Amino acid sequence: MKKILSNALRTSFRRAYLGSLTNSVYYPTIYTFLINDEKRKQLKSVLLSAPSPYTKREEHLLFSYQKVVSELPLDAIALLRSFKTNPNIGSALLFKNLPLDDGLPNTPFDGKRVVCKKSFVSEACLTGFSQVLGDVYGYTHEKEGEIIHNICPIKNQEESISNEGSKQQLHFHTENAYFEFRPDYLSFYCLRPDHERNAIFSVIDVSELLRGLSEAEIETLKAPLFRVPTPDLLTKAYRKVL
Ligand SMILES: [Fe+2]
């Protein structure tokens, strides 16, 4: 699994009419788009020459944005752009049948990125799609500032309630809720499923949730009554609770 953060400038366009998607149309929480086999193959062959996002970040970002925008079907790009601007489109997009690199290495035991990987097809898809939504970035205190986080379970950390664990459910949370500079979007790319294919990935549409709450309940939730603690890692990095 790979994860990436991105931020976009929010403008009044957020509520504007765009393409064929109008404010009166409600979409499911997760909108699915299936990439056909021919497009998958084409995308893969173009992205095989992507520079490394780990050692040539700027070259990689420019390459992946240009290629993804020019290779993806127009309706896929329109959907991504609408996701950014139309508040009724739902809280998640799912793209299926995206390409993977050949010879994916074994899942590492230590949760670290495999350095011998030769091509960056999955990375280029992830950064290309994400740049249609906004600017991608990382934090210096997370994964040594890398913009793509390679996430895999760590041996002997199975019970950890974090991205290092594999037996406990990681509960619903807002990404970096304790931090002022939060991402607008999170993009995930699944490289290898669990053996039994039991794993699930759940999302909540907050606007749907809010529709079920009274005004008073929403006001209470907005009041400064709640604290989200900073993870230990950050408290150490910044020498204070953020
Ligand atoms: Fe998270």
Tab-separated table of C-alpha atoms and ligand atoms in Angstrom:
chain	number	residue	atom	x	y	z
A	1	MET	CA	0.000	0.000	0.000
A	2	LYS	CA	1.237	3.477	-0.782
A	3	LYS	CA	-0.120	6.683	0.703
A	4	ILE	CA	0.226	10.303	-0.336
A	5	LEU	CA	-1.067	13.673	0.923
A	6	SER	CA	-2.140	16.642	-1.176
A	7	ASN	CA	-3.545	20.101	-0.646
A	8	ALA	CA	-5.538	22.247	-3.041
A	9	LEU	CA	-6.571	25.864	-2.949
A	10	ARG	CA	-10.222	25.965	-2.009
A	11	THR	CA	-12.108	28.572	-3.976
A	12	SER	CA	-15.696	29.549	-4.607
A	13	PHE	CA	-15.570	27.029	-7.432
A	14	ARG	CA	-16.158	24.416	-4.802
A	15	ARG	CA	-19.874	24.929	-5.210
A	16	ALA	CA	-19.870	25.761	-8.895
A	17	TYR	CA	-21.556	23.870	-11.674
A	18	LEU	CA	-18.998	21.772	-13.486
A	19	GLY	CA	-19.427	19.669	-16.581
A	20	SER	CA	-22.412	17.420	-16.343
A	21	LEU	CA	-22.323	17.212	-12.562
A	22	THR	CA	-24.835	19.515	-10.913
A	23	ASN	CA	-25.399	20.345	-7.260
A	24	SER	CA	-28.763	18.622	-7.351
A	25	VAL	CA	-27.199	15.237	-8.098
A	26	TYR	CA	-26.072	13.133	-5.140
A	27	TYR	CA	-23.466	10.467	-5.662
A	28	PRO	CA	-22.689	7.477	-3.471
A	29	THR	CA	-20.053	7.886	-0.758
A	30	ILE	CA	-17.599	5.993	-2.938
A	31	TYR	CA	-17.692	6.578	-6.662
A	32	THR	CA	-16.007	3.778	-8.649
A	33	PHE	CA	-14.248	4.172	-11.986
A	34	LEU	CA	-13.023	1.087	-13.848
A	35	ILE	CA	-9.956	1.493	-16.078
A	36	ASN	CA	-10.237	-0.927	-18.991
A	37	ASP	CA	-7.473	-3.463	-19.763
A	38	GLU	CA	-6.258	-1.678	-22.871
A	39	LYS	CA	-5.878	1.640	-21.022
A	40	ARG	CA	-4.196	-0.134	-18.108
A	41	LYS	CA	-1.584	-1.590	-20.481
A	42	GLN	CA	-1.050	1.739	-22.220
A	43	LEU	CA	-0.700	3.621	-18.934
A	44	LYS	CA	1.820	1.069	-17.695
A	45	SER	CA	3.994	1.218	-20.804
A	46	VAL	CA	4.126	5.031	-20.639
A	47	LEU	CA	4.855	5.131	-16.895
A	48	LEU	CA	7.580	2.469	-17.011
A	49	SER	CA	10.155	5.174	-17.739
A	50	ALA	CA	9.115	7.351	-14.771
A	51	PRO	CA	12.094	8.771	-12.814
A	52	SER	CA	12.344	7.736	-9.165
A	53	PRO	CA	10.156	9.797	-6.808
A	54	TYR	CA	12.647	8.980	-4.043
A	55	THR	CA	15.810	10.325	-5.691
A	56	LYS	CA	14.491	12.620	-8.463
A	57	ARG	CA	11.384	14.079	-6.918
A	58	GLU	CA	10.795	17.108	-9.139
A	59	GLU	CA	11.466	15.208	-12.375
A	60	HIS	CA	9.146	12.462	-11.202
A	61	LEU	CA	6.312	14.850	-10.317
A	62	LEU	CA	6.489	16.674	-13.603
A	63	PHE	CA	6.657	13.436	-15.579
A	64	SER	CA	3.772	11.733	-13.776
A	65	TYR	CA	1.481	14.757	-14.002
A	66	GLN	CA	2.096	15.209	-17.740
A	67	LYS	CA	1.682	11.522	-18.552
A	68	VAL	CA	-1.343	10.820	-16.376
A	69	VAL	CA	-3.208	13.858	-17.661
A	70	SER	CA	-2.471	12.981	-21.277
A	71	GLU	CA	-3.070	9.222	-20.974
A	72	LEU	CA	-6.132	8.961	-18.750
A	73	PRO	CA	-9.564	8.923	-20.418
A	74	LEU	CA	-11.210	12.352	-20.424
A	75	ASP	CA	-14.065	11.181	-18.204
A	76	ALA	CA	-11.575	9.979	-15.571
A	77	ILE	CA	-9.882	13.399	-15.503
A	78	ALA	CA	-13.280	15.120	-15.397
A	79	LEU	CA	-14.275	12.942	-12.462
A	80	LEU	CA	-11.083	13.802	-10.570
A	81	ARG	CA	-11.564	17.511	-11.219
A	82	SER	CA	-15.193	17.340	-10.154
A	83	PHE	CA	-14.186	15.517	-6.980
A	84	LYS	CA	-12.173	18.603	-6.104
A	85	THR	CA	-14.892	21.112	-6.896
A	86	ASN	CA	-18.308	19.485	-6.503
A	87	PRO	CA	-19.294	19.003	-2.849
A	88	ASN	CA	-21.961	16.427	-3.712
A	89	ILE	CA	-19.777	13.913	-5.436
A	90	GLY	CA	-19.090	11.866	-2.313
A	91	SER	CA	-16.120	11.493	-0.034
A	92	ALA	CA	-14.024	8.960	-1.920
A	93	LEU	CA	-13.165	7.891	-5.441
A	94	LEU	CA	-12.114	4.344	-6.249
A	95	PHE	CA	-10.134	3.676	-9.431
A	96	LYS	CA	-9.973	-0.007	-10.291
A	97	ASN	CA	-7.596	-1.978	-12.526
A	98	LEU	CA	-4.670	0.457	-12.370
A	99	PRO	CA	-1.262	-0.938	-13.409
A	100	LEU	CA	1.400	-2.408	-11.120
A	101	ASP	CA	5.135	-2.746	-11.654
A	102	ASP	CA	6.449	-6.108	-12.867
A	103	GLY	CA	8.301	-8.234	-10.338
A	104	LEU	CA	6.928	-6.531	-7.243
A	105	PRO	CA	9.459	-7.352	-4.472
A	106	ASN	CA	8.477	-9.423	-1.443
A	107	THR	CA	6.738	-7.443	1.302
A	108	PRO	CA	9.572	-6.194	3.557
A	109	PHE	CA	9.505	-7.293	7.232
A	110	ASP	CA	10.705	-3.979	8.629
A	111	GLY	CA	8.111	-1.643	7.046
A	112	LYS	CA	10.825	0.150	5.095
A	113	ARG	CA	10.783	0.867	1.397
A	114	VAL	CA	12.460	-1.681	-0.852
A	115	VAL	CA	15.383	0.196	-2.392
A	116	CYS	CA	16.054	-2.204	-5.270
A	117	LYS	CA	12.775	-1.426	-7.058
A	118	LYS	CA	13.614	-0.685	-10.698
A	119	SER	CA	10.455	0.957	-12.081
A	120	PHE	CA	7.928	3.376	-10.553
A	121	VAL	CA	4.640	2.716	-12.321
A	122	SER	CA	2.494	2.620	-9.173
A	123	GLU	CA	4.249	5.686	-7.747
A	124	ALA	CA	3.704	7.627	-10.981
A	125	CYS	CA	0.004	6.724	-11.030
A	126	LEU	CA	-0.342	7.852	-7.434
A	127	THR	CA	1.465	11.166	-7.847
A	128	GLY	CA	-0.089	11.825	-11.287
A	129	PHE	CA	-3.647	11.380	-10.036
A	130	SER	CA	-2.922	13.293	-6.834
A	131	GLN	CA	-1.543	16.295	-8.697
A	132	VAL	CA	-4.859	16.700	-10.507
A	133	LEU	CA	-6.278	17.277	-7.014
A	134	GLY	CA	-3.525	19.506	-5.614
A	135	ASP	CA	0.107	19.768	-4.562
A	136	VAL	CA	1.613	16.676	-3.051
A	137	TYR	CA	3.820	16.978	0.015
A	138	GLY	CA	5.259	15.129	2.990
A	139	TYR	CA	6.390	15.993	6.514
A	140	THR	CA	10.037	15.878	7.484
A	141	HIS	CA	9.153	13.886	10.613
A	142	GLU	CA	7.309	11.184	8.656
A	143	LYS	CA	9.182	8.594	6.552
A	144	GLU	CA	12.151	10.984	6.343
A	145	GLY	CA	10.153	13.523	4.351
A	146	GLU	CA	9.362	11.179	1.468
A	147	ILE	CA	6.191	12.196	-0.345
A	148	ILE	CA	5.128	8.594	-0.894
A	149	HIS	CA	4.720	6.471	2.195
A	150	ASN	CA	5.220	2.777	1.606
A	151	ILE	CA	2.998	1.072	4.129
A	152	CYS	CA	3.328	-2.576	5.037
A	153	PRO	CA	2.806	-4.523	8.247
A	154	ILE	CA	5.854	-4.986	10.442
A	155	LYS	CA	6.783	-8.354	11.881
A	156	ASN	CA	6.153	-8.499	15.676
A	157	GLN	CA	4.027	-5.334	15.524
A	158	GLU	CA	0.868	-7.236	14.500
A	159	GLU	CA	-1.184	-5.889	17.426
A	160	SER	CA	-0.082	-2.247	17.029
A	161	ILE	CA	-2.952	0.159	16.301
A	162	SER	CA	-1.043	1.988	13.595
A	163	ASN	CA	-0.052	1.438	10.001
A	164	GLU	CA	2.622	-0.960	11.313
A	165	GLY	CA	0.038	-3.410	12.695
A	166	SER	CA	-2.030	-5.989	10.878
A	167	LYS	CA	-4.379	-7.626	13.392
A	168	GLN	CA	-6.105	-4.631	14.961
A	169	GLN	CA	-8.532	-2.370	13.237
A	170	LEU	CA	-7.227	1.135	12.661
A	171	HIS	CA	-10.251	3.152	13.696
A	172	PHE	CA	-11.817	6.064	11.848
A	173	HIS	CA	-9.779	9.217	12.110
A	174	THR	CA	-9.101	12.466	10.312
A	175	GLU	CA	-5.568	12.459	8.953
A	176	ASN	CA	-3.261	14.523	11.181
A	177	ALA	CA	-6.232	15.973	13.097
A	178	TYR	CA	-3.848	17.410	15.712
A	179	PHE	CA	-2.026	19.475	13.110
A	180	GLU	CA	-2.981	22.837	11.620
A	181	PHE	CA	-1.608	21.954	8.194
A	182	ARG	CA	-3.776	18.987	7.305
A	183	PRO	CA	-4.090	17.433	3.867
A	184	ASP	CA	-7.246	17.971	1.838
A	185	TYR	CA	-6.873	14.588	0.212
A	186	LEU	CA	-5.291	11.237	0.918
A	187	SER	CA	-4.518	8.895	-1.943
A	188	PHE	CA	-3.883	5.198	-1.475
A	189	TYR	CA	-2.615	2.641	-3.962
A	190	CYS	CA	-2.978	-1.049	-3.146
A	191	LEU	CA	0.000	-3.119	-4.282
A	192	ARG	CA	-0.665	-6.425	-2.563
A	193	PRO	CA	-3.786	-7.581	-0.695
A	194	ASP	CA	-3.766	-9.658	2.496
A	195	HIS	CA	-3.544	-13.453	1.989
A	196	GLU	CA	-7.142	-14.202	2.947
A	197	ARG	CA	-8.488	-11.067	1.307
A	198	ASN	CA	-10.328	-10.163	4.509
A	199	ALA	CA	-8.946	-6.645	4.872
A	200	ILE	CA	-11.365	-3.778	4.446
A	201	PHE	CA	-10.831	-0.086	3.864
A	202	SER	CA	-13.660	2.050	5.263
A	203	VAL	CA	-14.457	5.715	4.802
A	204	ILE	CA	-17.120	7.953	6.312
A	205	ASP	CA	-18.801	10.778	4.464
A	206	VAL	CA	-18.876	13.526	7.082
A	207	SER	CA	-21.596	15.511	5.303
A	208	GLU	CA	-23.800	12.410	5.442
A	209	LEU	CA	-22.996	12.048	9.126
A	210	LEU	CA	-23.856	15.703	9.783
A	211	ARG	CA	-27.270	15.268	8.188
A	212	GLY	CA	-28.095	12.842	11.006
A	213	LEU	CA	-27.143	15.293	13.784
A	214	SER	CA	-29.132	18.170	15.281
A	215	GLU	CA	-27.865	21.790	15.171
A	216	ALA	CA	-27.214	21.669	18.911
A	217	GLU	CA	-25.135	18.510	18.570
A	218	ILE	CA	-23.092	20.059	15.774
A	219	GLU	CA	-22.488	23.220	17.856
A	220	THR	CA	-21.317	21.094	20.785
A	221	LEU	CA	-18.919	19.213	18.521
A	222	LYS	CA	-17.514	22.524	17.243
A	223	ALA	CA	-16.939	23.885	20.756
A	224	PRO	CA	-13.368	23.821	22.127
A	225	LEU	CA	-14.124	20.862	24.374
A	226	PHE	CA	-12.075	18.202	22.652
A	227	ARG	CA	-8.354	17.610	22.406
A	228	VAL	CA	-6.602	15.498	19.841
A	229	PRO	CA	-3.235	14.446	21.282
A	230	THR	CA	-0.082	14.697	19.198
A	231	PRO	CA	1.525	11.326	18.526
A	232	ASP	CA	4.729	10.700	20.503
A	233	LEU	CA	6.785	10.876	17.332
A	234	LEU	CA	5.780	14.500	16.730
A	235	THR	CA	6.082	15.590	20.325
A	236	LYS	CA	9.683	14.387	20.149
A	237	ALA	CA	10.362	16.015	16.758
A	238	TYR	CA	8.967	19.433	17.742
A	239	ARG	CA	9.726	19.177	21.481
A	240	LYS	CA	6.133	20.238	22.295
A	241	VAL	CA	2.537	19.067	22.011
A	242	LEU	CA	1.136	20.715	18.895
B	1	FE	FE	-4.136	8.063	9.066
